[in-house]
Coordinates of C-alpha atoms in Angstrom, one line a residue:
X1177 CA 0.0 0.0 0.0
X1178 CA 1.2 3.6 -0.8
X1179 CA 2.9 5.1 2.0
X1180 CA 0.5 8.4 1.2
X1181 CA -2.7 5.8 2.7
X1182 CA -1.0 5.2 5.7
X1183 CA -0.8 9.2 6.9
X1184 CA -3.0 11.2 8.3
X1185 CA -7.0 9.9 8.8
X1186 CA -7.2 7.6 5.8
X1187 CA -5.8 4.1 7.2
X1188 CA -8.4 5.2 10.6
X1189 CA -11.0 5.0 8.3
X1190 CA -10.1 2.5 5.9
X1191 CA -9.9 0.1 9.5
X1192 CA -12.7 1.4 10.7
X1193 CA -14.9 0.8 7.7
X1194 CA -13.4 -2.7 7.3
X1195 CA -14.4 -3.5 11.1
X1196 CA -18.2 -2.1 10.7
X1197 CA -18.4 -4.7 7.3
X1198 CA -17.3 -7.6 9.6
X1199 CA -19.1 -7.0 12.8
X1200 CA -22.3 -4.6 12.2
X1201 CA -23.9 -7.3 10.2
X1202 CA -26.1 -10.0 12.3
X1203 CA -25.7 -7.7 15.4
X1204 CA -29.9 -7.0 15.1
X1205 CA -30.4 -10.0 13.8
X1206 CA -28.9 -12.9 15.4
X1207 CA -30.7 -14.4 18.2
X1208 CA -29.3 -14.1 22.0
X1209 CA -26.8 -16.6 22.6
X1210 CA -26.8 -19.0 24.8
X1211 CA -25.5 -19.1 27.9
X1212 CA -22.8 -16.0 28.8
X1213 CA -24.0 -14.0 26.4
X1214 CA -28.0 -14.4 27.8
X1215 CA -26.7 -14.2 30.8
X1216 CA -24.9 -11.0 30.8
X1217 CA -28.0 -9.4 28.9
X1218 CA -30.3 -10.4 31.2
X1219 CA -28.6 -9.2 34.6
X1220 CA -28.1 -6.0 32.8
X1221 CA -32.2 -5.9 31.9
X1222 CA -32.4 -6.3 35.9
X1223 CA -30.1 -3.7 36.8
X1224 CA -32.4 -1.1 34.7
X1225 CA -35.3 -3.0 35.9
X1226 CA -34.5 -2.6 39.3
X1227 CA -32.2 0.5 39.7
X1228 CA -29.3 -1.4 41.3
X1229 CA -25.9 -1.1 39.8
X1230 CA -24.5 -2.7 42.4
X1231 CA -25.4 -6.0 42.4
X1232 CA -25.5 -8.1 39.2
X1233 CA -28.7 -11.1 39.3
X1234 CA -29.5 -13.1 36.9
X1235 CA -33.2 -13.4 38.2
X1236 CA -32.7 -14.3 41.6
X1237 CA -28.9 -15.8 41.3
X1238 CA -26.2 -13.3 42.8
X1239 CA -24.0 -13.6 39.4
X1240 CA -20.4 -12.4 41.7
X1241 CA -18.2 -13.4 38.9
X1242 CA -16.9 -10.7 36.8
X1243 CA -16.3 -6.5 37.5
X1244 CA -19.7 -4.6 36.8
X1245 CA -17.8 -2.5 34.0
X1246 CA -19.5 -4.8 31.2
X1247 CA -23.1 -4.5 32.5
X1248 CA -22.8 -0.3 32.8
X1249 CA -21.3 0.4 29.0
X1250 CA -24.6 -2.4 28.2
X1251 CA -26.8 -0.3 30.4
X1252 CA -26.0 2.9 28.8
X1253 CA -26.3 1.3 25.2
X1254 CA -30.1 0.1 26.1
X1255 CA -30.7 3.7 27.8
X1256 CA -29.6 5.4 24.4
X1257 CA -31.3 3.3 21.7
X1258 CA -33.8 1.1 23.7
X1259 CA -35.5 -0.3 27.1
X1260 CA -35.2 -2.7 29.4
X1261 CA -38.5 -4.3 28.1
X1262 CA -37.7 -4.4 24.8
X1263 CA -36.3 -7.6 23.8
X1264 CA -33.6 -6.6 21.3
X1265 CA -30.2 -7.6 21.9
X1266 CA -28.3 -5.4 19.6
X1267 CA -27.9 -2.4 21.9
X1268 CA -26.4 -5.2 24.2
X1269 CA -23.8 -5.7 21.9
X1270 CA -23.1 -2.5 21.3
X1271 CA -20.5 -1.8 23.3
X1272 CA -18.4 -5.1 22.0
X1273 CA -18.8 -3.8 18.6
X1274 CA -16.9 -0.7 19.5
X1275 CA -15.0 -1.8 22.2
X1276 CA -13.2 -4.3 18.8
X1277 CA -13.3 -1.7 16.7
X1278 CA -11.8 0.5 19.2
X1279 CA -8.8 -2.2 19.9
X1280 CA -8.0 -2.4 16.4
X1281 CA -7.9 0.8 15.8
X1282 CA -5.3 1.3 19.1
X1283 CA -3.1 -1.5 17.5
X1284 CA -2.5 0.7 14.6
X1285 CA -2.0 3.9 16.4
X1286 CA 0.3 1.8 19.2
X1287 CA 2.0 0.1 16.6
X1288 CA 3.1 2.4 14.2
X1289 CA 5.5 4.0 17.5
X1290 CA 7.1 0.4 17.3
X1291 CA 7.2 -1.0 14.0
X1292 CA 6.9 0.7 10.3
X1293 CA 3.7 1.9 9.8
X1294 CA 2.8 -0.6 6.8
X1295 CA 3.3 -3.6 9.2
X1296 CA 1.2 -1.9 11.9
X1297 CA -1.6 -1.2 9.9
X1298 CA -1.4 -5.4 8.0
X1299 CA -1.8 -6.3 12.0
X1300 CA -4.6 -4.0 12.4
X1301 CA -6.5 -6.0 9.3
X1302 CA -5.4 -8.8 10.8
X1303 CA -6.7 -8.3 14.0
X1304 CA -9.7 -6.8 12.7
X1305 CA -10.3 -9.6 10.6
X1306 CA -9.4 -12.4 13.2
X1307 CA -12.4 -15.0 13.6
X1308 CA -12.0 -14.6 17.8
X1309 CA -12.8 -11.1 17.5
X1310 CA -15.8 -10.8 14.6
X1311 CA -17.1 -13.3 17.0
X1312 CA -16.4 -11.1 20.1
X1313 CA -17.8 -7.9 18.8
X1314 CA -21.4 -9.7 17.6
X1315 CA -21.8 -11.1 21.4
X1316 CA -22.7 -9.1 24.5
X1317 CA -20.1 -9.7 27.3
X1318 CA -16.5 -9.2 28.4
X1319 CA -13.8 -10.3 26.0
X1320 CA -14.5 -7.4 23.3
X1321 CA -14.2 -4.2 25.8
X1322 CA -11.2 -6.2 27.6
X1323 CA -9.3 -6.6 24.5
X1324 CA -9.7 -2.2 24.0
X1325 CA -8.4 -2.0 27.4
X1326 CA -5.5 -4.7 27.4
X1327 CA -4.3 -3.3 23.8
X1328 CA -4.2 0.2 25.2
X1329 CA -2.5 -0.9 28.5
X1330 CA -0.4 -2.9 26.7
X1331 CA 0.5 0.2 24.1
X1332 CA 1.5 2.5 26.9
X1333 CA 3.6 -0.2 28.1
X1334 CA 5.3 -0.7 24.6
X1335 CA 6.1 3.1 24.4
X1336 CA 7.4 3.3 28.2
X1337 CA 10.0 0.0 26.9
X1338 CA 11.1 1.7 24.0
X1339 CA 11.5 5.3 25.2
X1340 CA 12.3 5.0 28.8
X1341 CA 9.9 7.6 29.6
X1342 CA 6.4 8.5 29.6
X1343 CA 5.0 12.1 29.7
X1344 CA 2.8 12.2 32.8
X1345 CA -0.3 12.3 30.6
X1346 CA 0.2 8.9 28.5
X1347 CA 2.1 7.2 32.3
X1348 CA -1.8 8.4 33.1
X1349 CA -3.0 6.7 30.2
X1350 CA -1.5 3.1 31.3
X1351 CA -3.2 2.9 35.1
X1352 CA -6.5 4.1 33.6
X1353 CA -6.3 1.5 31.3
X1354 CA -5.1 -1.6 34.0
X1355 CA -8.1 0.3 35.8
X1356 CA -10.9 -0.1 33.1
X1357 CA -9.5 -3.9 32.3
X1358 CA -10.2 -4.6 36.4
X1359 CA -13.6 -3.3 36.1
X1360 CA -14.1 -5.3 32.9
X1361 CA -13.1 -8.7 33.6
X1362 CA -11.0 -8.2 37.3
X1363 CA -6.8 -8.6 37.0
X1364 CA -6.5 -10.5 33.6
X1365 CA -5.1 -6.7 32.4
X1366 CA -2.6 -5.9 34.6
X1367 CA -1.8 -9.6 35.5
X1368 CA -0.6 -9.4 31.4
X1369 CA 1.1 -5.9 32.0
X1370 CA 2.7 -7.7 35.1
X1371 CA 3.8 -10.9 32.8
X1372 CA 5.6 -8.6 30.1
X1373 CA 7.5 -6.0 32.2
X1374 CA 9.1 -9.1 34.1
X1375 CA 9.7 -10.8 31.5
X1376 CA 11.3 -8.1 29.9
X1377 CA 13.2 -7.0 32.8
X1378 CA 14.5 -10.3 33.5
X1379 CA 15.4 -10.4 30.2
X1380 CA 17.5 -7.0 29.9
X1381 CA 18.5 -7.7 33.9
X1382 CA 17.0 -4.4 34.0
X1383 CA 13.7 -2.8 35.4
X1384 CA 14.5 0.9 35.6
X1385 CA 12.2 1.6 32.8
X1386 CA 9.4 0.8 34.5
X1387 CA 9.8 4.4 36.4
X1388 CA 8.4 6.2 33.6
X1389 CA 5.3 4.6 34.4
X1390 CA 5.1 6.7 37.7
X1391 CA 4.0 3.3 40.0
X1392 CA 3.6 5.1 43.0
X1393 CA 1.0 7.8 41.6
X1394 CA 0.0 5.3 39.2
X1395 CA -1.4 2.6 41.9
X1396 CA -2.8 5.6 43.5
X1397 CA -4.8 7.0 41.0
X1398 CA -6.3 2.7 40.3
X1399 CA -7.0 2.4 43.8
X1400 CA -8.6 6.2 43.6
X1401 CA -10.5 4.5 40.5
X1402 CA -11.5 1.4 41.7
X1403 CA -11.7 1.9 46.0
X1404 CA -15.3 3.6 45.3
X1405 CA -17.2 0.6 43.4
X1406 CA -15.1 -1.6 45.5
X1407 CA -15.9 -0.7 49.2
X1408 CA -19.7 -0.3 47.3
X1409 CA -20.1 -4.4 46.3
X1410 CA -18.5 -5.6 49.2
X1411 CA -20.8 -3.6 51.5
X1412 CA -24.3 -4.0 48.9
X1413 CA -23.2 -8.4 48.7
X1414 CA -21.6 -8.8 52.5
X1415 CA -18.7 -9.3 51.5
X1416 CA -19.4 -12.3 49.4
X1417 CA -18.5 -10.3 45.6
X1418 CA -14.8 -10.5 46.4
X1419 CA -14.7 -14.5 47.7
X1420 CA -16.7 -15.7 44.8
X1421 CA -15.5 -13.9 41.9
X1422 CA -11.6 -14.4 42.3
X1423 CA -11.7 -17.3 45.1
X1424 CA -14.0 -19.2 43.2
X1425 CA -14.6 -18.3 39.6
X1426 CA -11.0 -17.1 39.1
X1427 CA -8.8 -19.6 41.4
X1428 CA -10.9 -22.2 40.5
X1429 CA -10.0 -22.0 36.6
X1430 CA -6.4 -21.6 37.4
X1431 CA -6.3 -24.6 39.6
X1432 CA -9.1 -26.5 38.1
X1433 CA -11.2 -27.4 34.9
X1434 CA -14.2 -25.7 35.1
X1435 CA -17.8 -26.2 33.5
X1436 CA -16.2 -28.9 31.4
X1437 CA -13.8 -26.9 29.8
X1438 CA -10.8 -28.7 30.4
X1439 CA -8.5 -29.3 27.0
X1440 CA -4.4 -30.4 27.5
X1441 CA -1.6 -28.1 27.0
X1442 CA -0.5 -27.1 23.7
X1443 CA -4.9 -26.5 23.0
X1444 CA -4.1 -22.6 22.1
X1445 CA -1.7 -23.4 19.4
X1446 CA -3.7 -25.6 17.7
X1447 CA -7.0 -23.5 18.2
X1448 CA -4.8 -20.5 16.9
X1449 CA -5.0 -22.0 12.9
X1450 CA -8.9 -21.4 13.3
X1451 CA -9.6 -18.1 16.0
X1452 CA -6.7 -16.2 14.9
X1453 CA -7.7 -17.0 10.6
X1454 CA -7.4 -15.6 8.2
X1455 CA -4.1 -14.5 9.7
X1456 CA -3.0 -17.6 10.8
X1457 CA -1.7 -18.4 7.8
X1458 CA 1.3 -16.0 9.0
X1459 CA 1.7 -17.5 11.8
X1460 CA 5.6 -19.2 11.1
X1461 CA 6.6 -16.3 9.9
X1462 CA 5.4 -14.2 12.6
X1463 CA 7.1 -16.8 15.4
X1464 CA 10.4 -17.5 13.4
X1465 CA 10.9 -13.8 12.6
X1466 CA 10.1 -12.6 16.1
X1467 CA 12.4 -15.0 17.4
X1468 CA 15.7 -14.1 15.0
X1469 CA 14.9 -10.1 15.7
X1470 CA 14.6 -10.8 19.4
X1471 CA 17.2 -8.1 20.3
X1472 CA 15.2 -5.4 18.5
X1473 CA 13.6 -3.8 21.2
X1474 CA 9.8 -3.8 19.4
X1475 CA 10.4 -7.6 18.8
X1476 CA 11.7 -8.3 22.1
X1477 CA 8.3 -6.3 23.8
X1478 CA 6.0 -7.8 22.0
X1479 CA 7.8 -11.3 22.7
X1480 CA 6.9 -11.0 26.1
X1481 CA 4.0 -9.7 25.6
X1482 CA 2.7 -12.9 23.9
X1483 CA 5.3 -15.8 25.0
X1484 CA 5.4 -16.1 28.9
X1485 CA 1.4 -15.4 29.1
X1486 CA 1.0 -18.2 26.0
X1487 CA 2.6 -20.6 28.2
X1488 CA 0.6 -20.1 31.5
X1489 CA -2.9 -20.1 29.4
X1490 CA -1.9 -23.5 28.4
X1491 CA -0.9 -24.7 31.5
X1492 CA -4.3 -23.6 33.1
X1493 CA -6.8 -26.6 33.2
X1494 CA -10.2 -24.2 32.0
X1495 CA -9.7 -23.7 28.6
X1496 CA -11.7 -21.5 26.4
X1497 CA -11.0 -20.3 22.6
X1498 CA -11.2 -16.4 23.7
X1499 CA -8.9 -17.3 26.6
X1500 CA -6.0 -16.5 24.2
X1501 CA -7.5 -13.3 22.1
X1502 CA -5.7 -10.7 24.5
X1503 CA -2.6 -11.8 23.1
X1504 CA -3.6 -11.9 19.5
X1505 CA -2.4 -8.4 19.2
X1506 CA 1.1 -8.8 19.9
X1507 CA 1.1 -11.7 17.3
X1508 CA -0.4 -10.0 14.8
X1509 CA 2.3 -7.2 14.8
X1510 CA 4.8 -10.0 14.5
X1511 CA 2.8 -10.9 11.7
X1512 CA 2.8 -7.7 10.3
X1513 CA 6.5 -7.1 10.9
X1514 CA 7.3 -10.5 9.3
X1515 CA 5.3 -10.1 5.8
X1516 CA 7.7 -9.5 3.4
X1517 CA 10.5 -9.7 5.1
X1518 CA 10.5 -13.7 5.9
X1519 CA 13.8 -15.7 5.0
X1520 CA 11.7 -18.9 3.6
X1521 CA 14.7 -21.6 3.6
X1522 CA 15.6 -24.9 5.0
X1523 CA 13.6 -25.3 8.2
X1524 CA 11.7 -22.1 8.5
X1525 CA 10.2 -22.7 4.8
X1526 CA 9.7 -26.3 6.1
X1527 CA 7.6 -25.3 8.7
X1528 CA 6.0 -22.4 7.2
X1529 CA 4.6 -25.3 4.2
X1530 CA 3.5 -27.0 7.7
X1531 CA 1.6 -23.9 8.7
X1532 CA 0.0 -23.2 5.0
X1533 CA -1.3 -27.1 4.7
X1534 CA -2.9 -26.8 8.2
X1535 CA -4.4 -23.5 7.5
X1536 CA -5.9 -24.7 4.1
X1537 CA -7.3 -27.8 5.9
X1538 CA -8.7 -25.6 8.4
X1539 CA -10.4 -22.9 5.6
X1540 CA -11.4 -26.4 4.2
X1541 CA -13.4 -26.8 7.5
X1542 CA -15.2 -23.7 7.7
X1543 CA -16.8 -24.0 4.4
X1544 CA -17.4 -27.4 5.2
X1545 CA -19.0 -25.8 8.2
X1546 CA -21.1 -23.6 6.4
X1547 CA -22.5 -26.4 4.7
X1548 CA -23.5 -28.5 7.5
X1549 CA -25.0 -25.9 9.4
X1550 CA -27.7 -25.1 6.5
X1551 CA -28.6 -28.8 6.0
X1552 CA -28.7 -29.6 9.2
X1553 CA -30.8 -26.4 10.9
X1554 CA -31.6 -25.0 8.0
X1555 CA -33.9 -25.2 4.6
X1556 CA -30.4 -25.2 2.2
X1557 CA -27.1 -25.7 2.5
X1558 CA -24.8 -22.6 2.2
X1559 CA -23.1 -23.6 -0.9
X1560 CA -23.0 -20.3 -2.2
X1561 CA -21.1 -19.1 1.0
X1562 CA -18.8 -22.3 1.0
X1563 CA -17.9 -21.9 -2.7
X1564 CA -16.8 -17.9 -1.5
X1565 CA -14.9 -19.0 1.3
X1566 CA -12.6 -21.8 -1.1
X1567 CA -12.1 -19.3 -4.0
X1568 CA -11.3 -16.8 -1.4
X1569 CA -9.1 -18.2 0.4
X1570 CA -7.4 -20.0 -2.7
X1571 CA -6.3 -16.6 -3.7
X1572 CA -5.4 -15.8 -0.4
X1573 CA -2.7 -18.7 -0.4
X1574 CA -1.4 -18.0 -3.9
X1575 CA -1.4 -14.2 -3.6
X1576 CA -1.2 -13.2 0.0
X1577 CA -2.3 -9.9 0.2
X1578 CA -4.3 -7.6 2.6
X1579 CA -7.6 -7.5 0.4
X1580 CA -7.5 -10.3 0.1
X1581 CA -7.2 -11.6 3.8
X1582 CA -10.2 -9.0 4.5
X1583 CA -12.0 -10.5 1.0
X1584 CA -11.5 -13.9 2.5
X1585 CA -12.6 -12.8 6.1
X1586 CA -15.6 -11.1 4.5
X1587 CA -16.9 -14.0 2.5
X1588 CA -17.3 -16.1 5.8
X1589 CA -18.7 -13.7 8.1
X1590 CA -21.2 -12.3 5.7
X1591 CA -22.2 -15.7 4.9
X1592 CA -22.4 -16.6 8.6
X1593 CA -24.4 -13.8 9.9
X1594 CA -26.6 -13.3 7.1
X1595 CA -27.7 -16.7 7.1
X1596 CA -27.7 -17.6 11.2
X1597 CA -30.6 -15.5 11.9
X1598 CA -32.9 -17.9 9.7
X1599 CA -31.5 -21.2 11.0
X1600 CA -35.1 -21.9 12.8
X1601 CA -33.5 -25.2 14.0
X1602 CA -31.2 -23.8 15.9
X1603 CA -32.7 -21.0 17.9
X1604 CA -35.2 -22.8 20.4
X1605 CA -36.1 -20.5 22.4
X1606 CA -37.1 -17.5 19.6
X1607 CA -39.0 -20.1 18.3
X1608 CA -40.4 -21.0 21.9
X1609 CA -40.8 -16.9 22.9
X1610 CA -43.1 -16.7 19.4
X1611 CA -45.3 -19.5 20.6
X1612 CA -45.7 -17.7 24.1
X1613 CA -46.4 -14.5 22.3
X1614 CA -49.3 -16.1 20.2
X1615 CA -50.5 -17.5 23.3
X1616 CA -49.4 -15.4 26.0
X1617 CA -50.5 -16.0 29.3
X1618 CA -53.6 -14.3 31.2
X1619 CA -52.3 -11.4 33.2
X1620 CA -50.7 -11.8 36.5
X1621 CA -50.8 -15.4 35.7
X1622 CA -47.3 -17.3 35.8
X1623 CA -45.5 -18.9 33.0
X1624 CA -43.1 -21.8 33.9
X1625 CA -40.4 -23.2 32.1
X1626 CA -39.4 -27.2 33.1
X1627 CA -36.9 -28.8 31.1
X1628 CA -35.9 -26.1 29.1
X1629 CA -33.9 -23.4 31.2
X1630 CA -31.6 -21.9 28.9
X1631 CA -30.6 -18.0 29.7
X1632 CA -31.3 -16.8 26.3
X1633 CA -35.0 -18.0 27.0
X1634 CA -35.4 -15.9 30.0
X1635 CA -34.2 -12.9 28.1
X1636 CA -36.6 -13.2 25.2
X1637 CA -39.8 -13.8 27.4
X1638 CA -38.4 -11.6 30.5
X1639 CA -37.6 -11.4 34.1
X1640 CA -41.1 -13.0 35.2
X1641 CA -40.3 -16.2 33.9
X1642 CA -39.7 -18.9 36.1
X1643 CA -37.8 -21.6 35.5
X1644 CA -38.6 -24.4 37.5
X1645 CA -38.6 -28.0 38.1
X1646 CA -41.9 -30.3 37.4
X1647 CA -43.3 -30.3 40.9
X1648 CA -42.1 -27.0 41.3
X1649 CA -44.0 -26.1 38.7
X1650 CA -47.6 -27.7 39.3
X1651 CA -47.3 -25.6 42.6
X1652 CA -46.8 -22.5 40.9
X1653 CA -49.6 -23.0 38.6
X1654 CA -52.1 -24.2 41.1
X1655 CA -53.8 -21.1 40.4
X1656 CA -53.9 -21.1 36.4
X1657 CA -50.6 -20.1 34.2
X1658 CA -49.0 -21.7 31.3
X1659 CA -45.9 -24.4 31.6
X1660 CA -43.0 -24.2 28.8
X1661 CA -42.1 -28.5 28.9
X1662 CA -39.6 -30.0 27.3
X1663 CA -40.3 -33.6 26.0
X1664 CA -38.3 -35.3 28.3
X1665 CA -40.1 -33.8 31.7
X1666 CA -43.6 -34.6 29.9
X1667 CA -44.8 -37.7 32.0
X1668 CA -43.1 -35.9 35.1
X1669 CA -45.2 -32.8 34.4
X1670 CA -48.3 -34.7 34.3
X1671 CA -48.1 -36.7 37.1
X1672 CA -47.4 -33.3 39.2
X1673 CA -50.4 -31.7 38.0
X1674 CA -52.6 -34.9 38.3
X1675 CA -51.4 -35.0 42.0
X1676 CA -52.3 -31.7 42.3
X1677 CA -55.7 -32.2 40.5
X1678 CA -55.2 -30.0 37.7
X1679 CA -55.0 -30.3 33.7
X1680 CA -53.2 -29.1 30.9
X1681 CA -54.0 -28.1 27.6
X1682 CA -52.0 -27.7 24.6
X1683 CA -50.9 -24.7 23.0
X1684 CA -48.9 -25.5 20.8
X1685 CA -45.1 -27.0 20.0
X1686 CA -42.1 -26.4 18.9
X1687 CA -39.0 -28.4 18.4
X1688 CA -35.6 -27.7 17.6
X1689 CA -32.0 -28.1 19.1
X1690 CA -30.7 -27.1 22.5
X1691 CA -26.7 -26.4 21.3
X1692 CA -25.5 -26.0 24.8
X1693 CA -26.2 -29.6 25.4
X1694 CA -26.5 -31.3 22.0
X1695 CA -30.0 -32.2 22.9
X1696 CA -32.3 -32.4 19.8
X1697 CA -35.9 -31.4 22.4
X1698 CA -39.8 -30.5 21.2
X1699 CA -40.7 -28.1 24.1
X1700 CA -45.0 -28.0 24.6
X1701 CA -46.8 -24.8 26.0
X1702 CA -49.8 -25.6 28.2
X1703 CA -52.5 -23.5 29.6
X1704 CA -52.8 -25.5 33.0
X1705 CA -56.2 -25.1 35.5
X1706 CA -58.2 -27.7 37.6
X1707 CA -59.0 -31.0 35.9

């Protein structure tokens, strides 16, 4: 690209409009997602609902596992362009959407003070373009705004390595960032800020560059940030927001496999071919590279920016794709750096073949993907998409090039979130919320879910659902109401209300697949009353 793009506001806008292609479309459309996603929408519904910022509830569950930051910037959205009763999730996932764009557009600006500008702005697209992060920005919870925030701690930190010295404003710039990643998603941030400037220090055997950061005034001005909302939940949950969220929802994924997302080490690397693609296809440059210009001090930053942390996310025994998208910025700037530039003989073209056969396999597997999907939820197959996604990426394997990483990256999102929304298979509960809403319930009369709890259904029929086990159930509807029953509490159901001497008629059915369990489930609505 012409050095004359990369000046002034043009590459801004060029990243900017690239980002808004990827992750606007599907945002509106899209159904809630099942279960953080739900989850986190919901609980910020209740805090409008209610008034209380303080606590966060997913109906009456105490949810003391992550910072409140994610449920105000949600809360603000829906106070801008919507209401707590309304059940649109897009202003939910607002704030992810900017919060990605935001982050790539920080890499460039962050990047261009440590490597030549051309190589910042290729790891900008490749960011950008990433499948971890278009996934990110379309889904309303953490990982999207802490990405913003660890990218901009991180690019204070960067500047402070190279140039010894910060002026007070951007040394400012760093806490408020470590601050706003706390409130986000609690000490991930500066436990990575940590990671680097030891490593680094070790390293060089020398840590006096961390004074340009100010520590002292810095840790003052977090705990000035923080001590407020702080002293506020530990008073407003007795104490109990602090024990649960880093005793037992952080510890316990460090020392433990939690929610059945254990994987083995060396799970990161191999999930890297498909959440950091398109621009995994770089990835042996982008390691080889790094490694023989180690003593450049860009290189060597934003090695320890992504090494040591690398190797503790796959020692931990939780393991989760977006676990490793906070250091996806550091190796796309290797990438970046790399392009052009890479010495392809002996072992390093070797393993770069090794890299290229692995990531056509896995482009292989996302149009294969796309076609299984549409057969399998939907009335067609997405051969169109598919058949976009090969040529695509063909191209981008003969003729690397940036349009054509964001040509290949478009092909498959596009596809993906243009045709998700009519996958009637595979949203339930939209398809379980319309039946409701053809037959909603008499008012001030309960409606009961058994069998069928997932979060996203609370959010699409609201906060007075109860979810609620068979017997639980006929008690609650002693009085009249309507029951949400999966097939596989049916006979329970009935006995429960033939106990209780009542009846149920039908309403009407719907089937399709639960995806947080597998389950293929028909789920019945009954208007129940005495036999």
């Amino acid at each position: 690209m012409a050095g004359s793009w990369l000046a002034g506001f043009r590459p801004y806008a060029l990243l900017t409009a690239l980002c808004l292609m990827l992750y606007a479309p599907g945002i509106a459309t899209i159904p809630p997602l099942d279960r953080d996603e739900a989850r986190f929408a919901q609980a910020t519904r209740q805090m409008l609902e209610t008034g209380d910022f303080l606590r966060i509830r997913f109906q009456r569950e105490a949810r003391n596992k992550k910072p409140a930051g994610i449920y105000w910037l949600q809360a603000a959205a829906v106070a801008t362009f919507s209401d707590a009763e309304s059940t649109a999730i897009w202003p939910y996932r607002l704030p992810s959407l900017l919060a990605a764009t935001g982050a790539v557009l920080m890499l460039f600006a962050f990047g261009k003070a440590m490597v030549a500008p051309g190589a910042a702005f290729a790891a900008a697209v490749m960011l950008a373009t990433s499948l971890a992060l278009v996934a990110e920005a379309h889904i309303a919870k953490t990982d999207a705004a802490l990405l913003a925030a660890i990218v901009a701690g991180q690019g204070f930190l960067g500047l402070c390595y190279r140039r010894r010295d910060l002026p007070l404003g951007a040394a400012a710039g760093f806490w408020v960032a470590e601050a706003a990643a706390i409130l986000i998603k609690g000490p991930i941030g500066p436990g990575l800020a940590l990671v680097t400037a030891v490593s680094l220090s070790i390293a060089d055997r020398d840590a006096r560059w961390l004074r340009g950061l100010r520590p002292l005034r810095g840790i003052a001005l977090t705990v000035l940030i923080l001590a407020p909302w702080l002293i506020a939940i530990e008073h407003a949950t007795s104490g109990q927001f602090l024990g649960e969220s880093l005793g037992h929802d952080l510890f316990g994924k460090l020392v433990g496999v939690q929610e059945s997302h254990g994987a083995p080490p060396l799970t990161y690397i191999a999930l890297s071919l498909a959440t950091f693609w398109p621009g995994s296809l770089f990835l042996a440059p982008a390691l080889i590279e790094g490694w023989r210009r180690r003593d450049a001090p860009a290189t060597r930053f934003l090695l320890a920016w992504l090494v040591p942390a690398w190797v503790l996310i796959e020692l931990v025994p939780t393991k989760l794709p977006h676990y490793a998208l906070p250091l996806y910025p550091a190796l796309a700037l290797l990438a970046g750096t790399a392009i052009g530039g890479f010495a392809n003989t002996g072992w390093a073209r070797r393993a770069d073949l090794t890299v290229r056969g692995l990531w056509t396999l896995t482009t292989l597997a996302l149009a294969a993907a796309l076609v299984v999907l549409g057969l399998r939820y939907g009335p067609s197959p997405f051969a169109g998409g598919a058949v976009l996604v090969i040529g695509a990426g063909a191209a981008m394997l003969f003729r690397p090039s940036l349009a054509a990483l964001a040509a290949l990256a478009l092909a498959l999102t596009l596809t993906l979130t243009l045709e998700l929304p009519g996958l009637d298979g595979l949203w339930l509960s939209r398809s379980a919320a319309a039946l409701v809403a053809a037959h909603p319930p008499p008012a001030g009369e309960p409606l009961v879910a058994v069998g069928y709890n997932e979060p996203s259904l609370v959010f699409l029929l609201g906060t007075q659902l109860r979810l609620d086990s068979a017997h639980g159930a006929a008690e609650l509807l002693e009085k009249g109401g309507e029951a949400l029953v999966s097939d596989r509490e049916q006979a329970v159901f009935q006995q429960a209300l033939g106990a209780r001497g009542l009846a149920a008629r039908t309403l009407g059915a719907v089937a399709g697949t639960d995806y947080s369990t597998g389950r293929r489930l028909t789920v019945t609505l009954y208007a129940v009353g005495p036999s």
